[in-house]
Amino acid sequence: MCEANVYIDRSGQEELLMEGVDRIIPGEDHSIFLENIFGERRVIRARIKEMELVHHRIILEEIKEAPTKRHLEIWLEPNTKHGHFHPGEEVCLELYKGYNMRSDKESEFSNPQAFWVNNGVAEEIGIHDYHGTMKVSLTREIDGMVHLYVREAGEQEHYAATLVEVGHHQHHGMKPAGLPLEIIPSDHSHARLGESYAIQVLKAGRPLAGAEVRVTYSSTQSRDYPHRLTTDEEGRAKLFLTSRGNYLFSVSDNNIISTFTLIKSF
Amino acid sequence: MCKNMPPLELAIQFHGHICPGLLMGIRVAEFAQKHLNVSQDYDEELLAVVETNSCGVDAIQAILGCTFGKGNLIFNDYGKNVYTIASRDKNRAVRIAQKFKEKPEPDSMRYRQLSRKVVLTDEETIERENLLGIIFERIMSSPFEELFTWQEIEFGFPQKAQIYPTVQCALCGEGVMEPRAVKNEKGYICLTCI
């Protein structure tokens, strides 16, 4: 037997990280790659603290991430892996706060308000804390595309908007809600992997040129936004979709941060 | 899922991830469907002869329904990105060959370089995801003739896959398809026991 069990020392507490490790490669920026005889792989930010070769034990010490000064934003995600809702089903979304679709569990919400935009008119709907998760729900019967947004006022003003499909094969687009800063899909409400998806950034209803739009997706392995787009004179930008799951578009201007969640069926 | 999965999604689900090789296979499968005016195979109406066992073959299986298990995927281990797709119903076959590129695009080379690295830095992770996006878009939006050549060919259709009786190996006791067993004085012997 020449493989080892790898343990990690987290603030004085040792815990088993991976069994039967037969390959360890230290990487740049304090990352360590581990692979075991079962083919499992893992990358962890740590340093090697001790190697007890006779006992086949390797002990790593965790390197805590230096807190990065990144802004926080809010965004919506549907409470379904289906990518859409069915008529009669409660339209329920979850509100998150964090960065790059990574929720910052220590952040708290400050009286967010949720709205349903129906024919250009915003109507306040329910948002409630359900065991630590903020849930936005639309209880009435709807069939079609549902435009929702959440506003959180404060030192920084946060907006999170999305377009939810209720039923199948709904195709109409999304009209602006008239937010101080918002992202809306340009051409169509549906998006498919392997196609371009265009958005438009509006500031107080007018196209915002030269704005940086950050784009990420739920399965990204990057800690920062993997894509950054710049809007053209009409406030438009487009991205070729290469990942399954939902995408998040984010834009900021002065003290406003506004996001749009693109919900995909696959 | 209550919606039909688009071909691209079918291939990615089957293969497990997105990579340039799979995307090339998706282009081949979609071209063959259009060229031969056929849809996904149900029971060996289509046949694929592939000359590679790389990622693209999974797109052929997922989109065209020519699969290893059904017996309508024939693998010739020639190490060439060449796919022949044949339709029994239409008595037509098209041979599609990936064009040889003396020098890959710089972004493809960089993508491969990063994919070979076991541990990526934060910047490299972002770079790799962006490169995949660029390559993905190029493969999916390039005119087909820039990527492949094709020609209709005469094709000798083999018989549909046969079902044979299973016999018991006299040594290990396991079942074995009769034509694959060797018969001697002890009875049927499977290839693993010989």
Short mmCIF file of C-alpha atoms in Angstrom, two decimals:
data_model
loop_
_atom_site.label_atom_id
_atom_site.label_comp_id
_atom_site.label_asym_id
_atom_site.label_seq_id
_atom_site.Cartn_x
_atom_site.Cartn_y
_atom_site.Cartn_z
CA MET A 1 0.00 0.00 0.00
CA CYS A 2 1.56 3.28 -1.03
CA GLU A 3 -1.41 5.63 -1.03
CA ALA A 4 -2.19 7.92 1.89
CA ASN A 5 -5.13 9.45 3.62
CA VAL A 6 -5.13 13.23 3.47
CA TYR A 7 -6.37 15.19 6.46
CA ILE A 8 -6.93 18.89 6.76
CA ASP A 9 -6.23 20.94 9.83
CA ARG A 10 -8.97 23.49 10.20
CA SER A 11 -8.23 25.75 13.16
CA GLY A 12 -6.69 22.90 15.16
CA GLN A 13 -9.34 20.32 14.20
CA GLU A 14 -8.18 17.54 11.90
CA GLU A 15 -10.68 16.13 9.47
CA LEU A 16 -10.35 13.48 6.78
CA LEU A 17 -10.30 15.16 3.39
CA MET A 18 -9.67 12.28 1.01
CA GLU A 19 -8.83 8.60 1.34
CA GLY A 20 -6.44 6.55 -0.79
CA VAL A 21 -4.64 9.51 -2.33
CA ASP A 22 -1.92 8.52 -4.76
CA ARG A 23 -1.21 11.83 -6.46
CA ILE A 24 -0.56 15.27 -5.00
CA ILE A 25 0.50 18.23 -7.10
CA PRO A 26 1.11 21.60 -5.47
CA GLY A 27 -0.05 24.36 -7.79
CA GLU A 28 0.44 28.06 -8.02
CA ASP A 29 -1.44 30.41 -5.66
CA HIS A 30 -1.31 27.85 -2.80
CA SER A 31 -3.62 25.36 -4.43
CA ILE A 32 -3.01 21.63 -4.04
CA PHE A 33 -4.39 19.04 -6.42
CA LEU A 34 -5.30 15.66 -4.96
CA GLU A 35 -6.26 12.49 -6.77
CA ASN A 36 -7.06 9.14 -5.21
CA ILE A 37 -7.08 5.56 -6.38
CA PHE A 38 -10.83 5.78 -6.97
CA GLY A 39 -10.32 8.55 -9.52
CA GLU A 40 -11.72 11.33 -7.32
CA ARG A 41 -10.04 14.67 -7.79
CA ARG A 42 -10.02 17.77 -5.69
CA VAL A 43 -8.25 21.10 -5.58
CA ILE A 44 -7.90 22.82 -2.26
CA ARG A 45 -6.18 25.97 -1.12
CA ALA A 46 -3.85 24.71 1.57
CA ARG A 47 -0.24 24.01 2.43
CA ILE A 48 1.33 20.69 3.40
CA LYS A 49 1.81 20.72 7.17
CA GLU A 50 3.12 17.23 7.82
CA MET A 51 3.69 13.95 5.99
CA GLU A 52 3.65 10.80 8.11
CA LEU A 53 4.72 8.38 5.42
CA VAL A 54 4.92 5.33 7.69
CA HIS A 55 1.32 5.86 8.74
CA HIS A 56 0.22 6.92 5.28
CA ARG A 57 -1.06 10.23 6.58
CA ILE A 58 -0.65 13.63 5.00
CA ILE A 59 -1.86 16.63 6.90
CA LEU A 60 -2.72 19.87 5.15
CA GLU A 61 -3.32 23.22 6.72
CA GLU A 62 -6.15 25.23 5.27
CA ILE A 63 -5.34 28.62 3.85
CA LYS A 64 -8.21 30.90 4.52
CA GLU A 65 -9.21 33.11 1.64
CA ALA A 66 -8.26 36.71 2.15
CA PRO A 67 -11.51 38.62 2.13
CA THR A 68 -11.80 40.33 -1.21
CA LYS A 69 -13.44 43.68 -1.49
CA ARG A 70 -16.11 42.88 -3.97
CA HIS A 71 -19.43 44.53 -4.10
CA LEU A 72 -22.49 42.55 -3.15
CA GLU A 73 -25.45 42.23 -5.43
CA ILE A 74 -28.81 40.55 -5.25
CA TRP A 75 -30.28 38.13 -7.76
CA LEU A 76 -33.24 35.84 -8.23
CA GLU A 77 -33.26 32.15 -9.01
CA PRO A 78 -36.34 30.00 -9.60
CA ASN A 79 -37.26 27.48 -6.95
CA THR A 80 -37.36 24.75 -9.58
CA LYS A 81 -34.76 22.87 -11.55
CA HIS A 82 -37.27 22.64 -14.34
CA GLY A 83 -36.42 26.09 -15.71
CA HIS A 84 -40.09 27.04 -15.89
CA PHE A 85 -43.33 26.66 -14.01
CA HIS A 86 -46.59 25.06 -15.02
CA PRO A 87 -49.97 26.79 -14.96
CA GLY A 88 -51.53 26.33 -11.54
CA GLU A 89 -48.15 25.86 -9.90
CA GLU A 90 -46.97 28.49 -7.43
CA VAL A 91 -44.32 30.70 -9.03
CA CYS A 92 -41.65 30.81 -6.37
CA LEU A 93 -38.19 32.30 -6.61
CA GLU A 94 -35.35 32.63 -4.17
CA LEU A 95 -33.48 35.85 -3.58
CA TYR A 96 -29.76 35.73 -2.98
CA LYS A 97 -27.12 38.23 -2.01
CA GLY A 98 -23.49 37.69 -2.89
CA TYR A 99 -21.24 37.89 -5.89
CA ASN A 100 -20.79 35.86 -9.07
CA MET A 101 -23.79 33.67 -8.20
CA ARG A 102 -22.08 32.68 -4.97
CA SER A 103 -24.29 33.49 -2.05
CA ASP A 104 -22.68 35.31 0.85
CA LYS A 105 -24.42 33.68 3.78
CA GLU A 106 -23.29 36.34 6.23
CA SER A 107 -24.99 39.16 4.34
CA GLU A 108 -28.40 40.18 5.44
CA PHE A 109 -31.23 41.69 3.48
CA SER A 110 -32.56 45.10 4.31
CA ASN A 111 -36.32 45.12 3.72
CA PRO A 112 -36.36 43.96 0.11
CA GLN A 113 -39.58 44.51 -1.80
CA ALA A 114 -40.74 42.28 -4.65
CA PHE A 115 -42.82 43.36 -7.61
CA TRP A 116 -44.67 41.74 -10.47
CA VAL A 117 -44.65 43.86 -13.62
CA ASN A 118 -47.90 43.38 -15.44
CA ASN A 119 -48.39 45.39 -18.66
CA GLY A 120 -45.82 47.91 -17.52
CA VAL A 121 -47.40 48.36 -14.09
CA ALA A 122 -45.50 47.16 -11.02
CA GLU A 123 -47.56 45.50 -8.32
CA GLU A 124 -45.98 44.58 -4.99
CA ILE A 125 -46.05 40.88 -4.17
CA GLY A 126 -45.03 38.74 -1.24
CA ILE A 127 -41.45 38.19 -0.12
CA HIS A 128 -40.72 36.34 3.08
CA ASP A 129 -37.94 34.74 5.02
CA TYR A 130 -38.36 30.97 4.97
CA HIS A 131 -35.81 29.34 7.29
CA GLY A 132 -33.12 31.81 6.26
CA THR A 133 -33.99 31.86 2.55
CA MET A 134 -35.79 34.83 1.07
CA LYS A 135 -38.64 33.61 -1.09
CA VAL A 136 -40.64 35.58 -3.59
CA SER A 137 -43.93 34.01 -4.50
CA LEU A 138 -46.68 34.84 -6.88
CA THR A 139 -49.74 33.01 -5.75
CA ARG A 140 -52.21 33.88 -8.49
CA GLU A 141 -52.95 31.78 -11.59
CA ILE A 142 -50.81 32.89 -14.48
CA ASP A 143 -49.93 31.46 -17.89
CA GLY A 144 -47.26 33.24 -19.87
CA MET A 145 -44.07 35.15 -19.23
CA VAL A 146 -43.86 36.69 -15.78
CA HIS A 147 -41.61 39.66 -15.18
CA LEU A 148 -40.53 40.04 -11.57
CA TYR A 149 -38.06 42.24 -9.79
CA VAL A 150 -36.83 42.89 -6.27
CA ARG A 151 -35.63 46.21 -4.95
CA GLU A 152 -33.48 46.64 -1.89
CA ALA A 153 -32.85 50.22 -0.86
CA GLY A 154 -29.90 51.31 1.20
CA GLU A 155 -26.54 52.97 0.81
CA GLN A 156 -26.36 51.02 -2.38
CA GLU A 157 -29.55 50.41 -4.25
CA HIS A 158 -29.97 46.86 -5.46
CA TYR A 159 -32.28 45.50 -8.14
CA ALA A 160 -32.73 41.91 -9.21
CA ALA A 161 -34.99 41.14 -12.15
CA THR A 162 -35.95 38.04 -14.06
CA LEU A 163 -38.40 36.69 -16.56
CA VAL A 164 -40.13 33.45 -15.62
CA GLU A 165 -41.91 31.18 -18.05
CA VAL A 166 -45.22 29.76 -16.81
CA GLY A 167 -46.49 27.16 -19.22
CA HIS A 168 -44.68 26.11 -22.36
CA HIS A 169 -43.52 27.81 -25.51
CA GLN A 170 -44.10 31.34 -24.35
CA HIS A 171 -42.17 33.65 -26.59
CA HIS A 172 -42.94 37.28 -26.01
CA GLY A 173 -40.15 39.51 -24.76
CA MET A 174 -39.80 41.72 -21.76
CA LYS A 175 -40.74 45.34 -21.56
CA PRO A 176 -38.73 47.64 -19.31
CA ALA A 177 -40.04 48.07 -15.79
CA GLY A 178 -38.75 51.64 -15.70
CA LEU A 179 -36.10 51.00 -13.02
CA PRO A 180 -33.28 53.51 -12.47
CA LEU A 181 -30.94 50.87 -13.93
CA GLU A 182 -32.07 47.65 -15.55
CA ILE A 183 -31.07 44.87 -17.91
CA ILE A 184 -33.64 43.50 -20.33
CA PRO A 185 -33.35 40.79 -22.98
CA SER A 186 -33.14 42.43 -26.43
CA ASP A 187 -34.46 40.06 -28.99
CA HIS A 188 -36.30 37.22 -27.39
CA SER A 189 -37.08 35.85 -24.03
CA HIS A 190 -35.88 32.34 -24.77
CA ALA A 191 -32.28 31.35 -24.76
CA ARG A 192 -30.57 28.21 -25.86
CA LEU A 193 -27.12 26.89 -25.40
CA GLY A 194 -25.04 27.43 -28.52
CA GLU A 195 -26.84 30.65 -29.46
CA SER A 196 -26.15 34.29 -28.79
CA TYR A 197 -28.20 36.07 -26.18
CA ALA A 198 -28.52 39.83 -26.41
CA ILE A 199 -29.41 42.21 -23.62
CA GLN A 200 -29.89 45.93 -23.32
CA VAL A 201 -28.96 48.13 -20.38
CA LEU A 202 -31.29 50.99 -19.62
CA LYS A 203 -30.68 53.83 -17.22
CA ALA A 204 -33.92 55.54 -16.29
CA GLY A 205 -35.44 54.06 -19.43
CA ARG A 206 -32.68 55.23 -21.79
CA PRO A 207 -29.96 53.02 -23.32
CA LEU A 208 -26.72 53.14 -21.38
CA ALA A 209 -23.71 53.04 -23.70
CA GLY A 210 -20.24 51.92 -22.62
CA ALA A 211 -21.45 50.13 -19.51
CA GLU A 212 -19.59 47.05 -18.32
CA VAL A 213 -21.92 44.09 -17.97
CA ARG A 214 -20.55 41.20 -15.96
CA VAL A 215 -21.90 37.77 -16.87
CA THR A 216 -21.64 34.53 -15.00
CA TYR A 217 -23.45 31.19 -14.85
CA SER A 218 -24.32 28.74 -12.15
CA SER A 219 -21.64 26.16 -13.01
CA THR A 220 -18.70 28.52 -13.38
CA GLN A 221 -15.54 27.46 -11.61
CA SER A 222 -14.24 31.01 -11.54
CA ARG A 223 -14.30 33.01 -8.36
CA ASP A 224 -14.81 36.18 -10.37
CA TYR A 225 -17.20 36.83 -13.23
CA PRO A 226 -15.94 34.87 -16.25
CA HIS A 227 -17.36 37.27 -18.85
CA ARG A 228 -17.33 41.03 -19.13
CA LEU A 229 -19.16 42.77 -21.96
CA THR A 230 -19.37 46.42 -22.91
CA THR A 231 -22.62 47.91 -24.16
CA ASP A 232 -22.71 49.62 -27.55
CA GLU A 233 -24.31 52.96 -28.36
CA GLU A 234 -27.76 51.46 -28.00
CA GLY A 235 -26.88 49.97 -24.65
CA ARG A 236 -26.77 46.48 -26.14
CA ALA A 237 -24.34 43.63 -25.61
CA LYS A 238 -24.47 39.95 -26.46
CA LEU A 239 -22.99 36.75 -25.23
CA PHE A 240 -22.71 33.32 -26.82
CA LEU A 241 -24.16 30.86 -24.30
CA THR A 242 -21.83 28.00 -23.59
CA SER A 243 -23.10 26.63 -20.33
CA ARG A 244 -26.13 24.77 -19.13
CA GLY A 245 -28.22 26.25 -16.36
CA ASN A 246 -29.02 29.83 -15.48
CA TYR A 247 -26.98 32.91 -16.31
CA LEU A 248 -26.65 36.13 -14.34
CA PHE A 249 -26.05 39.53 -15.93
CA SER A 250 -24.96 42.34 -13.63
CA VAL A 251 -24.37 46.03 -14.19
CA SER A 252 -23.56 48.89 -11.86
CA ASP A 253 -23.78 52.63 -12.20
CA ASN A 254 -22.92 55.01 -9.38
CA ASN A 255 -24.55 53.48 -6.32
CA ILE A 256 -26.98 51.20 -8.14
CA ILE A 257 -26.35 47.54 -8.93
CA SER A 258 -28.87 45.79 -11.10
CA THR A 259 -28.97 42.13 -12.12
CA PHE A 260 -30.98 40.05 -14.53
CA THR A 261 -31.24 36.28 -14.23
CA LEU A 262 -31.62 34.41 -17.46
CA ILE A 263 -33.52 31.24 -16.62
CA LYS A 264 -32.92 28.38 -19.04
CA SER A 265 -34.86 25.15 -19.26
CA PHE A 266 -31.73 23.04 -19.61
CA MET B 1 -38.47 17.15 -18.39
CA CYS B 2 -41.64 18.20 -20.15
CA LYS B 3 -39.82 19.98 -22.98
CA ASN B 4 -37.95 18.26 -25.77
CA MET B 5 -34.25 18.59 -25.26
CA PRO B 6 -32.52 20.27 -28.21
CA PRO B 7 -29.86 18.13 -29.98
CA LEU B 8 -27.01 20.15 -28.53
CA GLU B 9 -28.28 19.56 -25.01
CA LEU B 10 -28.83 15.86 -25.71
CA ALA B 11 -25.22 15.47 -26.77
CA ILE B 12 -23.87 17.38 -23.76
CA GLN B 13 -26.01 15.39 -21.37
CA PHE B 14 -24.82 12.14 -22.91
CA HIS B 15 -21.15 13.13 -23.03
CA GLY B 16 -21.10 14.77 -19.61
CA HIS B 17 -19.37 18.01 -20.53
CA ILE B 18 -18.88 20.48 -23.36
CA CYS B 19 -15.67 20.29 -25.33
CA PRO B 20 -14.57 21.19 -28.87
CA GLY B 21 -14.52 17.54 -30.02
CA LEU B 22 -18.13 17.02 -28.98
CA LEU B 23 -19.19 20.20 -30.78
CA MET B 24 -17.58 18.96 -34.00
CA GLY B 25 -19.59 15.75 -33.64
CA ILE B 26 -22.76 17.80 -33.12
CA ARG B 27 -22.09 19.65 -36.39
CA VAL B 28 -21.62 16.30 -38.19
CA ALA B 29 -24.81 14.80 -36.74
CA GLU B 30 -26.92 17.85 -37.55
CA PHE B 31 -25.50 18.07 -41.06
CA ALA B 32 -26.18 14.37 -41.72
CA GLN B 33 -29.78 14.73 -40.54
CA LYS B 34 -30.34 17.64 -42.88
CA HIS B 35 -28.44 16.18 -45.82
CA LEU B 36 -30.16 12.80 -45.67
CA ASN B 37 -33.44 14.28 -44.44
CA VAL B 38 -33.62 11.87 -41.53
CA SER B 39 -34.44 12.19 -37.86
CA GLN B 40 -33.13 10.28 -34.85
CA ASP B 41 -32.88 6.55 -35.37
CA TYR B 42 -35.46 4.30 -33.75
CA ASP B 43 -34.45 0.79 -34.79
CA GLU B 44 -31.40 0.73 -37.04
CA GLU B 45 -32.84 2.68 -39.95
CA LEU B 46 -29.66 4.71 -39.64
CA LEU B 47 -26.15 3.38 -39.47
CA ALA B 48 -22.97 5.22 -38.55
CA VAL B 49 -19.46 4.09 -39.35
CA VAL B 50 -17.00 6.11 -37.30
CA GLU B 51 -13.25 6.08 -37.81
CA THR B 52 -12.42 7.55 -34.42
CA ASN B 53 -13.34 6.90 -30.82
CA SER B 54 -13.02 10.54 -29.73
CA CYS B 55 -15.62 12.86 -28.17
CA GLY B 56 -17.50 13.57 -31.41
CA VAL B 57 -18.80 10.00 -31.56
CA ASP B 58 -20.92 10.65 -28.47
CA ALA B 59 -22.78 13.35 -30.41
CA ILE B 60 -23.45 10.79 -33.16
CA GLN B 61 -24.88 8.41 -30.59
CA ALA B 62 -26.95 11.01 -28.74
CA ILE B 63 -28.32 12.94 -31.72
CA LEU B 64 -28.58 10.33 -34.45
CA GLY B 65 -29.38 7.40 -32.19
CA CYS B 66 -26.66 5.25 -33.77
CA THR B 67 -25.43 3.58 -30.64
CA PHE B 68 -22.99 0.94 -29.57
CA GLY B 69 -25.72 -1.03 -27.80
CA LYS B 70 -28.11 -1.03 -30.75
CA GLY B 71 -25.40 -2.25 -33.07
CA ASN B 72 -25.80 0.53 -35.62
CA LEU B 73 -22.56 2.22 -34.64
CA ILE B 74 -19.59 0.60 -36.30
CA PHE B 75 -16.17 1.63 -35.06
CA ASN B 76 -13.23 1.36 -37.40
CA ASP B 77 -10.17 2.25 -35.37
CA TYR B 78 -8.37 4.34 -38.00
CA GLY B 79 -7.76 7.41 -35.83
CA LYS B 80 -9.49 9.71 -38.32
CA ASN B 81 -12.28 12.17 -37.70
CA VAL B 82 -14.37 10.62 -40.44
CA TYR B 83 -18.02 9.67 -40.09
CA THR B 84 -20.17 7.83 -42.60
CA ILE B 85 -23.87 8.15 -41.93
CA ALA B 86 -26.18 5.90 -43.91
CA SER B 87 -29.94 5.63 -44.18
CA ARG B 88 -31.42 2.21 -44.99
CA ASP B 89 -34.81 3.69 -45.86
CA LYS B 90 -33.35 6.11 -48.38
CA ASN B 91 -30.50 3.84 -49.48
CA ARG B 92 -28.11 6.76 -49.20
CA ALA B 93 -24.89 7.36 -47.31
CA VAL B 94 -22.75 10.41 -46.78
CA ARG B 95 -19.10 10.30 -45.77
CA ILE B 96 -18.05 13.36 -43.75
CA ALA B 97 -14.38 14.08 -43.05
CA GLN B 98 -12.97 16.77 -40.81
CA LYS B 99 -10.62 19.07 -42.70
CA PHE B 100 -6.98 18.86 -41.73
CA LYS B 101 -5.57 22.01 -40.23
CA GLU B 102 -1.82 22.26 -40.36
CA LYS B 103 -1.79 24.74 -37.53
CA PRO B 104 -4.64 24.95 -35.04
CA GLU B 105 -6.00 28.36 -34.10
CA PRO B 106 -3.89 30.01 -31.34
CA ASP B 107 -6.88 30.07 -28.99
CA SER B 108 -7.45 26.34 -29.53
CA MET B 109 -3.80 25.66 -28.76
CA ARG B 110 -4.00 27.74 -25.61
CA TYR B 111 -7.24 25.98 -24.60
CA ARG B 112 -5.55 22.60 -24.97
CA GLN B 113 -2.56 23.83 -23.00
CA LEU B 114 -4.80 24.97 -20.15
CA SER B 115 -6.90 21.79 -20.29
CA ARG B 116 -3.77 19.72 -19.79
CA LYS B 117 -2.85 21.65 -16.64
CA VAL B 118 -4.02 19.93 -13.51
CA VAL B 119 -4.23 23.03 -11.37
CA LEU B 120 -5.31 26.37 -12.78
CA THR B 121 -4.91 29.80 -11.22
CA ASP B 122 -7.95 32.06 -10.89
CA GLU B 123 -6.93 33.95 -14.01
CA GLU B 124 -6.38 30.75 -15.97
CA THR B 125 -9.78 29.40 -14.93
CA ILE B 126 -11.44 32.53 -16.31
CA GLU B 127 -9.25 32.41 -19.43
CA ARG B 128 -10.17 28.77 -20.06
CA GLU B 129 -13.91 29.44 -19.70
CA ASN B 130 -13.64 32.39 -22.06
CA LEU B 131 -11.61 30.42 -24.59
CA LEU B 132 -14.18 27.63 -24.56
CA GLY B 133 -16.81 30.26 -25.34
CA ILE B 134 -14.81 31.58 -28.30
CA ILE B 135 -14.10 28.09 -29.66
CA PHE B 136 -17.70 27.00 -29.03
CA GLU B 137 -19.06 29.96 -30.99
CA ARG B 138 -16.58 29.44 -33.83
CA ILE B 139 -17.38 25.74 -34.22
CA MET B 140 -21.13 26.23 -34.05
CA SER B 141 -21.29 29.25 -36.33
CA SER B 142 -18.63 28.43 -38.97
CA PRO B 143 -19.97 27.37 -42.36
CA PHE B 144 -19.94 23.57 -42.46
CA GLU B 145 -17.67 23.51 -45.52
CA GLU B 146 -14.98 25.34 -43.57
CA LEU B 147 -14.81 22.49 -41.09
CA PHE B 148 -15.63 19.37 -43.13
CA THR B 149 -15.71 17.86 -46.59
CA TRP B 150 -18.43 15.40 -47.54
CA GLN B 151 -19.55 13.19 -50.37
CA GLU B 152 -22.31 10.71 -51.01
CA ILE B 153 -20.94 7.22 -51.35
CA GLU B 154 -22.13 3.75 -52.35
CA PHE B 155 -22.75 1.86 -49.16
CA GLY B 156 -23.16 -1.86 -48.59
CA PHE B 157 -25.63 -2.07 -45.72
CA PRO B 158 -24.86 -4.90 -43.29
CA GLN B 159 -27.67 -6.98 -41.83
CA LYS B 160 -29.41 -5.55 -38.80
CA ALA B 161 -27.90 -6.69 -35.50
CA GLN B 162 -28.66 -10.33 -34.75
CA ILE B 163 -29.72 -11.82 -31.46
CA TYR B 164 -27.94 -15.10 -30.71
CA PRO B 165 -28.57 -17.73 -28.05
CA THR B 166 -26.58 -17.57 -24.84
CA VAL B 167 -24.74 -20.71 -23.80
CA GLN B 168 -22.94 -21.50 -20.55
CA CYS B 169 -19.17 -21.56 -20.41
CA ALA B 170 -18.05 -24.96 -19.13
CA LEU B 171 -15.19 -23.41 -17.13
CA CYS B 172 -16.48 -20.22 -15.50
CA GLY B 173 -20.18 -20.96 -15.69
CA GLU B 174 -21.02 -17.56 -17.11
CA GLY B 175 -23.29 -17.03 -20.07
CA VAL B 176 -21.73 -16.26 -23.43
CA MET B 177 -23.13 -15.47 -26.87
CA GLU B 178 -22.90 -18.70 -28.84
CA PRO B 179 -20.92 -17.44 -31.88
CA ARG B 180 -18.31 -15.94 -29.52
CA ALA B 181 -17.75 -19.24 -27.66
CA VAL B 182 -15.37 -21.99 -28.66
CA LYS B 183 -16.65 -25.53 -28.54
CA ASN B 184 -14.34 -28.36 -27.44
CA GLU B 185 -14.69 -31.68 -25.65
CA LYS B 186 -15.63 -29.91 -22.38
CA GLY B 187 -18.41 -27.95 -24.05
CA TYR B 188 -18.64 -24.22 -24.80
CA ILE B 189 -15.69 -22.14 -23.56
CA CYS B 190 -15.84 -18.35 -23.42
CA LEU B 191 -12.98 -16.24 -24.76
CA THR B 192 -11.92 -15.12 -21.30
CA CYS B 193 -11.37 -18.73 -20.21
CA ILE B 194 -9.38 -19.87 -23.22
#
